[in-house]
């Protein structure tokens, strides 16, 4: 058989073998069979030694071309195989039923978010603005502007987490009071418009946790400043808020409480709704839960905010939003609220999802 005939025969054999191949791995074996060290094309080159110099040259070129051609054909076939495989996969029916509803839980709002929104709605309807405020504040905002100078014993009650730059994670939403007075004092003084603002926010305290104490919890501050604002205004707004949140009459008690930024100051406690006032771990067995300290804003605090205490008075309250959520939803242990335990948390949707 002449060399040309051997080349033609080899090409025909390659085509026939390619057409039978259905797997990528077989193609690679074929490549070795033809182009490997002992492959058919390499064998042809070995036959060159028996030819004349002239024939060696022409035939050598032909075999080199053949090498390239064999490699190209195998590559082409490989691409064709991959495409066919992909089409087959795309055209075959999926192995799952896409019409079956997803087996996942729908998201729901956290109970604190629900209570916060409810309170915001109630206070907005009574003409209050809702303020946003940072979680990292200065000592001045959290304490000094609130009539709590350095080394005042009231600071011991609110140990917190300090940053290296001297700032701290706020212990109380009262930290926003000074900023609010500065923001709205022009309206109050020039237009006679009372300041009516609430500011919900996350608070932090370095303290041991139990059924009613967390190191991270939510409060909602509220202030009202204007001419002749007095304790009756304070009691009216507190009562309205609670009856709206709970949609029924709730037993509350007001007792004296000390906070350096109010005078007089009160503790507003709510009759424990978990045990009905008998006493349980959720209310430290007292039947009452401290919910919303409040009082008339101390003249020094108003002054620090640029408001003349001789002309204006106001009240402030610091509602414990987390405890309010506990009472509203009957959550016995405050720690469930930060637990991320969906079983405990996703039942309080209030229709909102
Ligand atoms: C204050 O934080 C004052 N800033 C409240 C205030 C504002 C008084 C304006 C007067 C005028 P107190 O530390 O008591 O006060 O906290 C207020 C409420 O936040 C508590 O009644 C309670 O409901 C809630 N609270 C306080 N500490 C925690 C805690 N560790 N875990 C959960 N809730 C807490």
mmCIF file of N, CA and C and ligand atoms in Angstrom, residues 142 146 148 157-158 171-175 177 203-223 257-269 289-297 315-324 326 334, ligand 1:
data_model
loop_
_atom_site.group_PDB
_atom_site.id
_atom_site.type_symbol
_atom_site.label_atom_id
_atom_site.label_comp_id
_atom_site.label_asym_id
_atom_site.label_seq_id
_atom_site.Cartn_x
_atom_site.Cartn_y
_atom_site.Cartn_z
ATOM 1 N N UNK A 142 -25.188 60.892 76.305
ATOM 2 C CA UNK A 142 -25.817 59.840 77.112
ATOM 3 C C UNK A 142 -25.954 60.245 78.578
ATOM 4 N N UNK A 146 -27.790 65.166 80.231
ATOM 5 C CA UNK A 146 -28.971 64.740 80.976
ATOM 6 C C UNK A 146 -28.784 64.947 82.477
ATOM 7 N N UNK A 148 -26.303 64.265 84.317
ATOM 8 C CA UNK A 148 -25.578 63.187 85.014
ATOM 9 C C UNK A 148 -24.087 63.457 84.801
ATOM 10 N N UNK A 157 -25.729 52.618 87.439
ATOM 11 C CA UNK A 157 -26.903 51.827 87.058
ATOM 12 C C UNK A 157 -26.874 51.489 85.564
ATOM 13 N N UNK A 158 -26.050 52.213 84.828
ATOM 14 C CA UNK A 158 -26.082 52.031 83.378
ATOM 15 C C UNK A 158 -24.671 51.837 82.818
ATOM 16 N N UNK A 171 -27.023 53.693 76.480
ATOM 17 C CA UNK A 171 -27.681 52.887 77.513
ATOM 18 C C UNK A 171 -29.165 53.200 77.581
ATOM 19 N N UNK A 172 -29.533 54.336 76.986
ATOM 20 C CA UNK A 172 -30.926 54.775 77.093
ATOM 21 C C UNK A 172 -31.239 55.686 75.902
ATOM 22 N N UNK A 173 -32.485 55.631 75.471
ATOM 23 C CA UNK A 173 -32.868 56.502 74.350
ATOM 24 C C UNK A 173 -32.892 57.964 74.782
ATOM 25 N N UNK A 174 -32.843 58.207 76.087
ATOM 26 C CA UNK A 174 -32.768 59.595 76.568
ATOM 27 C C UNK A 174 -31.555 60.310 75.962
ATOM 28 N N UNK A 175 -30.565 59.531 75.505
ATOM 29 C CA UNK A 175 -29.363 60.112 74.904
ATOM 30 C C UNK A 175 -29.699 60.995 73.706
ATOM 31 N N UNK A 177 -32.255 63.111 73.644
ATOM 32 C CA UNK A 177 -33.033 64.297 74.039
ATOM 33 C C UNK A 177 -32.374 65.610 73.617
ATOM 34 N N UNK A 203 -30.834 49.791 72.910
ATOM 35 C CA UNK A 203 -29.988 50.240 74.020
ATOM 36 C C UNK A 203 -29.127 49.079 74.495
ATOM 37 N N UNK A 204 -28.048 49.409 75.149
ATOM 38 C CA UNK A 204 -27.083 48.383 75.580
ATOM 39 C C UNK A 204 -26.701 48.623 77.032
ATOM 40 N N UNK A 205 -26.635 47.564 77.785
ATOM 41 C CA UNK A 205 -26.135 47.702 79.161
ATOM 42 C C UNK A 205 -25.316 46.482 79.525
ATOM 43 N N UNK A 206 -24.244 46.748 80.228
ATOM 44 C CA UNK A 206 -23.391 45.652 80.677
ATOM 45 C C UNK A 206 -23.955 45.131 81.992
ATOM 46 N N UNK A 207 -24.947 44.249 81.878
ATOM 47 C CA UNK A 207 -25.539 43.724 83.109
ATOM 48 C C UNK A 207 -25.934 42.263 82.940
ATOM 49 N N UNK A 208 -26.113 41.593 84.063
ATOM 50 C CA UNK A 208 -26.459 40.167 83.976
ATOM 51 C C UNK A 208 -27.869 40.028 83.430
ATOM 52 N N UNK A 209 -28.076 38.970 82.688
ATOM 53 C CA UNK A 209 -29.395 38.787 82.093
ATOM 54 C C UNK A 209 -30.258 37.856 82.956
ATOM 55 N N UNK A 210 -31.554 38.088 82.895
ATOM 56 C CA UNK A 210 -32.523 37.169 83.514
ATOM 57 C C UNK A 210 -33.812 37.289 82.710
ATOM 58 N N UNK A 211 -34.926 36.806 83.255
ATOM 59 C CA UNK A 211 -36.164 36.763 82.464
ATOM 60 C C UNK A 211 -36.639 38.152 82.024
ATOM 61 N N UNK A 212 -36.214 39.222 82.727
ATOM 62 C CA UNK A 212 -36.681 40.561 82.348
ATOM 63 C C UNK A 212 -35.539 41.514 81.973
ATOM 64 N N UNK A 213 -34.305 41.046 82.004
ATOM 65 C CA UNK A 213 -33.165 41.911 81.675
ATOM 66 C C UNK A 213 -32.330 41.314 80.549
ATOM 67 N N UNK A 214 -32.029 42.116 79.586
ATOM 68 C CA UNK A 214 -31.140 41.717 78.495
ATOM 69 C C UNK A 214 -30.016 42.732 78.429
ATOM 70 N N UNK A 215 -28.885 42.374 77.786
ATOM 71 C CA UNK A 215 -27.840 43.391 77.625
ATOM 72 C C UNK A 215 -28.087 44.240 76.380
ATOM 73 N N UNK A 216 -29.023 43.794 75.542
ATOM 74 C CA UNK A 216 -29.402 44.558 74.354
ATOM 75 C C UNK A 216 -30.921 44.562 74.290
ATOM 76 N N UNK A 217 -31.516 45.714 74.351
ATOM 77 C CA UNK A 217 -32.979 45.781 74.405
ATOM 78 C C UNK A 217 -33.434 47.090 73.752
ATOM 79 N N UNK A 218 -34.730 47.228 73.620
ATOM 80 C CA UNK A 218 -35.254 48.426 72.941
ATOM 81 C C UNK A 218 -36.056 49.297 73.898
ATOM 82 N N UNK A 219 -35.866 50.573 73.721
ATOM 83 C CA UNK A 219 -36.687 51.553 74.443
ATOM 84 C C UNK A 219 -37.322 52.486 73.415
ATOM 85 N N UNK A 220 -38.284 53.233 73.859
ATOM 86 C CA UNK A 220 -38.809 54.303 73.011
ATOM 87 C C UNK A 220 -38.974 55.548 73.874
ATOM 88 N N UNK A 221 -38.160 56.544 73.556
ATOM 89 C CA UNK A 221 -38.222 57.781 74.314
ATOM 90 C C UNK A 221 -39.347 58.645 73.741
ATOM 91 N N UNK A 222 -39.930 59.445 74.587
ATOM 92 C CA UNK A 222 -40.918 60.404 74.084
ATOM 93 C C UNK A 222 -40.753 61.701 74.846
ATOM 94 N N UNK A 223 -40.846 62.822 74.133
ATOM 95 C CA UNK A 223 -40.798 64.113 74.828
ATOM 96 C C UNK A 223 -41.880 65.025 74.285
ATOM 97 N N UNK A 257 -39.958 57.944 91.254
ATOM 98 C CA UNK A 257 -38.751 57.300 90.730
ATOM 99 C C UNK A 257 -37.685 58.367 90.555
ATOM 100 N N UNK A 258 -36.426 57.976 90.732
ATOM 101 C CA UNK A 258 -35.390 59.000 90.600
ATOM 102 C C UNK A 258 -34.609 58.845 89.295
ATOM 103 N N UNK A 259 -34.590 59.906 88.518
ATOM 104 C CA UNK A 259 -33.743 60.007 87.338
ATOM 105 C C UNK A 259 -33.241 61.446 87.319
ATOM 106 N N UNK A 260 -31.941 61.668 87.208
ATOM 107 C CA UNK A 260 -31.425 63.035 87.330
ATOM 108 C C UNK A 260 -31.970 63.995 86.280
ATOM 109 N N UNK A 261 -32.565 63.467 85.205
ATOM 110 C CA UNK A 261 -33.023 64.360 84.130
ATOM 111 C C UNK A 261 -34.500 64.699 84.179
ATOM 112 N N UNK A 262 -35.192 64.234 85.243
ATOM 113 C CA UNK A 262 -36.592 64.641 85.422
ATOM 114 C C UNK A 262 -36.834 65.045 86.877
ATOM 115 N N UNK A 263 -37.766 65.927 87.053
ATOM 116 C CA UNK A 263 -38.133 66.335 88.415
ATOM 117 C C UNK A 263 -39.538 66.933 88.405
ATOM 118 N N UNK A 264 -40.548 66.328 88.971
ATOM 119 C CA UNK A 264 -40.502 65.027 89.635
ATOM 120 C C UNK A 264 -40.357 63.882 88.626
ATOM 121 N N UNK A 265 -39.899 62.746 89.157
ATOM 122 C CA UNK A 265 -39.758 61.554 88.308
ATOM 123 C C UNK A 265 -40.649 60.437 88.809
ATOM 124 N N UNK A 266 -41.103 59.587 87.880
ATOM 125 C CA UNK A 266 -42.011 58.492 88.254
ATOM 126 C C UNK A 266 -41.572 57.191 87.619
ATOM 127 N N UNK A 267 -41.995 56.124 88.252
ATOM 128 C CA UNK A 267 -41.910 54.806 87.624
ATOM 129 C C UNK A 267 -43.338 54.435 87.277
ATOM 130 N N UNK A 268 -43.575 54.115 86.017
ATOM 131 C CA UNK A 268 -44.901 53.628 85.644
ATOM 132 C C UNK A 268 -44.794 52.115 85.462
ATOM 133 N N UNK A 269 -45.481 51.386 86.329
ATOM 134 C CA UNK A 269 -45.430 49.925 86.265
ATOM 135 C C UNK A 269 -46.745 49.402 85.700
ATOM 136 N N UNK A 289 -44.491 45.098 86.595
ATOM 137 C CA UNK A 289 -43.314 45.167 85.733
ATOM 138 C C UNK A 289 -43.014 46.630 85.436
ATOM 139 N N UNK A 290 -41.765 47.033 85.708
ATOM 140 C CA UNK A 290 -41.367 48.413 85.383
ATOM 141 C C UNK A 290 -41.391 48.567 83.881
ATOM 142 N N UNK A 291 -42.213 49.474 83.407
ATOM 143 C CA UNK A 291 -42.379 49.565 81.955
ATOM 144 C C UNK A 291 -41.971 50.908 81.389
ATOM 145 N N UNK A 292 -42.327 51.975 82.088
ATOM 146 C CA UNK A 292 -42.158 53.264 81.439
ATOM 147 C C UNK A 292 -41.870 54.378 82.442
ATOM 148 N N UNK A 293 -40.605 54.505 82.861
ATOM 149 C CA UNK A 293 -40.276 55.618 83.743
ATOM 150 C C UNK A 293 -40.536 56.944 83.014
ATOM 151 N N UNK A 294 -40.850 57.942 83.759
ATOM 152 C CA UNK A 294 -41.201 59.201 83.107
ATOM 153 C C UNK A 294 -41.112 60.346 84.127
ATOM 154 N N UNK A 295 -41.354 61.549 83.673
ATOM 155 C CA UNK A 295 -41.348 62.681 84.600
ATOM 156 C C UNK A 295 -41.291 63.994 83.864
ATOM 157 N N UNK A 296 -41.248 65.058 84.654
ATOM 158 C CA UNK A 296 -41.165 66.393 84.054
ATOM 159 C C UNK A 296 -39.688 66.720 83.811
ATOM 160 N N UNK A 297 -39.372 67.188 82.624
ATOM 161 C CA UNK A 297 -37.967 67.383 82.236
ATOM 162 C C UNK A 297 -37.296 68.392 83.166
ATOM 163 N N UNK A 315 -42.526 67.093 79.440
ATOM 164 C CA UNK A 315 -42.376 65.791 80.073
ATOM 165 C C UNK A 315 -41.570 64.866 79.157
ATOM 166 N N UNK A 316 -41.030 63.824 79.757
ATOM 167 C CA UNK A 316 -40.288 62.816 78.984
ATOM 168 C C UNK A 316 -40.622 61.458 79.552
ATOM 169 N N UNK A 317 -40.597 60.455 78.669
ATOM 170 C CA UNK A 317 -40.774 59.080 79.168
ATOM 171 C C UNK A 317 -39.824 58.149 78.410
ATOM 172 N N UNK A 318 -39.501 57.046 79.025
ATOM 173 C CA UNK A 318 -38.619 56.053 78.389
ATOM 174 C C UNK A 318 -39.272 54.686 78.442
ATOM 175 N N UNK A 319 -40.075 54.424 77.442
ATOM 176 C CA UNK A 319 -40.863 53.186 77.414
ATOM 177 C C UNK A 319 -39.966 51.982 77.109
ATOM 178 N N UNK A 320 -40.085 50.936 77.902
ATOM 179 C CA UNK A 320 -39.330 49.698 77.638
ATOM 180 C C UNK A 320 -40.048 48.887 76.567
ATOM 181 N N UNK A 321 -39.635 49.108 75.311
ATOM 182 C CA UNK A 321 -40.351 48.458 74.187
ATOM 183 C C UNK A 321 -40.271 46.937 74.256
ATOM 184 N N UNK A 322 -39.096 46.447 74.680
ATOM 185 C CA UNK A 322 -38.933 44.992 74.742
ATOM 186 C C UNK A 322 -39.892 44.394 75.765
ATOM 187 N N UNK A 323 -39.991 45.058 76.906
ATOM 188 C CA UNK A 323 -40.923 44.541 77.928
ATOM 189 C C UNK A 323 -42.375 44.709 77.486
ATOM 190 N N UNK A 324 -42.628 45.760 76.723
ATOM 191 C CA UNK A 324 -43.992 45.943 76.217
ATOM 192 C C UNK A 324 -44.346 44.776 75.286
ATOM 193 N N UNK A 326 -43.131 41.812 75.434
ATOM 194 C CA UNK A 326 -43.341 40.623 76.278
ATOM 195 C C UNK A 326 -44.761 40.585 76.815
ATOM 196 N N UNK A 334 -37.488 37.321 78.393
ATOM 197 C CA UNK A 334 -37.014 38.355 77.461
ATOM 198 C C UNK A 334 -35.932 37.802 76.526
HETATM 199 C C1 LIG B 1 -34.139 54.824 81.724
HETATM 200 O O1 LIG B 1 -33.445 54.233 80.872
HETATM 201 C C2 LIG B 1 -34.523 56.261 81.541
HETATM 202 N N1 LIG B 1 -33.806 56.815 80.446
HETATM 203 C C3 LIG B 1 -36.036 56.342 81.332
HETATM 204 C C4 LIG B 1 -36.602 57.713 81.437
HETATM 205 C C5 LIG B 1 -36.786 58.482 80.286
HETATM 206 C C6 LIG B 1 -36.960 58.210 82.678
HETATM 207 C C7 LIG B 1 -37.311 59.741 80.387
HETATM 208 C C8 LIG B 1 -37.502 59.484 82.784
HETATM 209 C C9 LIG B 1 -37.684 60.225 81.642
HETATM 210 P P1 LIG B 1 -34.559 52.676 83.144
HETATM 211 O O2 LIG B 1 -33.128 52.327 83.334
HETATM 212 O O3 LIG B 1 -35.440 52.362 84.256
HETATM 213 O O4 LIG B 1 -34.712 54.218 82.776
HETATM 214 O O5 LIG B 1 -35.088 51.939 81.827
HETATM 215 C C10 LIG B 1 -36.319 52.257 81.288
HETATM 216 C C11 LIG B 1 -37.087 51.018 80.894
HETATM 217 O O6 LIG B 1 -36.293 50.286 79.955
HETATM 218 C C12 LIG B 1 -37.341 50.044 82.035
HETATM 219 O O7 LIG B 1 -38.526 50.334 82.710
HETATM 220 C C13 LIG B 1 -37.462 48.738 81.295
HETATM 221 O O8 LIG B 1 -38.765 48.588 80.765
HETATM 222 C C14 LIG B 1 -36.476 48.921 80.181
HETATM 223 N N2 LIG B 1 -35.180 48.316 80.540
HETATM 224 C C15 LIG B 1 -34.182 48.841 81.281
HETATM 225 N N3 LIG B 1 -33.152 47.988 81.401
HETATM 226 C C16 LIG B 1 -33.507 46.893 80.708
HETATM 227 C C17 LIG B 1 -32.875 45.640 80.427
HETATM 228 N N4 LIG B 1 -31.650 45.353 80.857
HETATM 229 N N5 LIG B 1 -33.534 44.746 79.667
HETATM 230 C C18 LIG B 1 -34.766 45.043 79.185
HETATM 231 N N6 LIG B 1 -35.416 46.189 79.400
HETATM 232 C C19 LIG B 1 -34.802 47.112 80.157
#
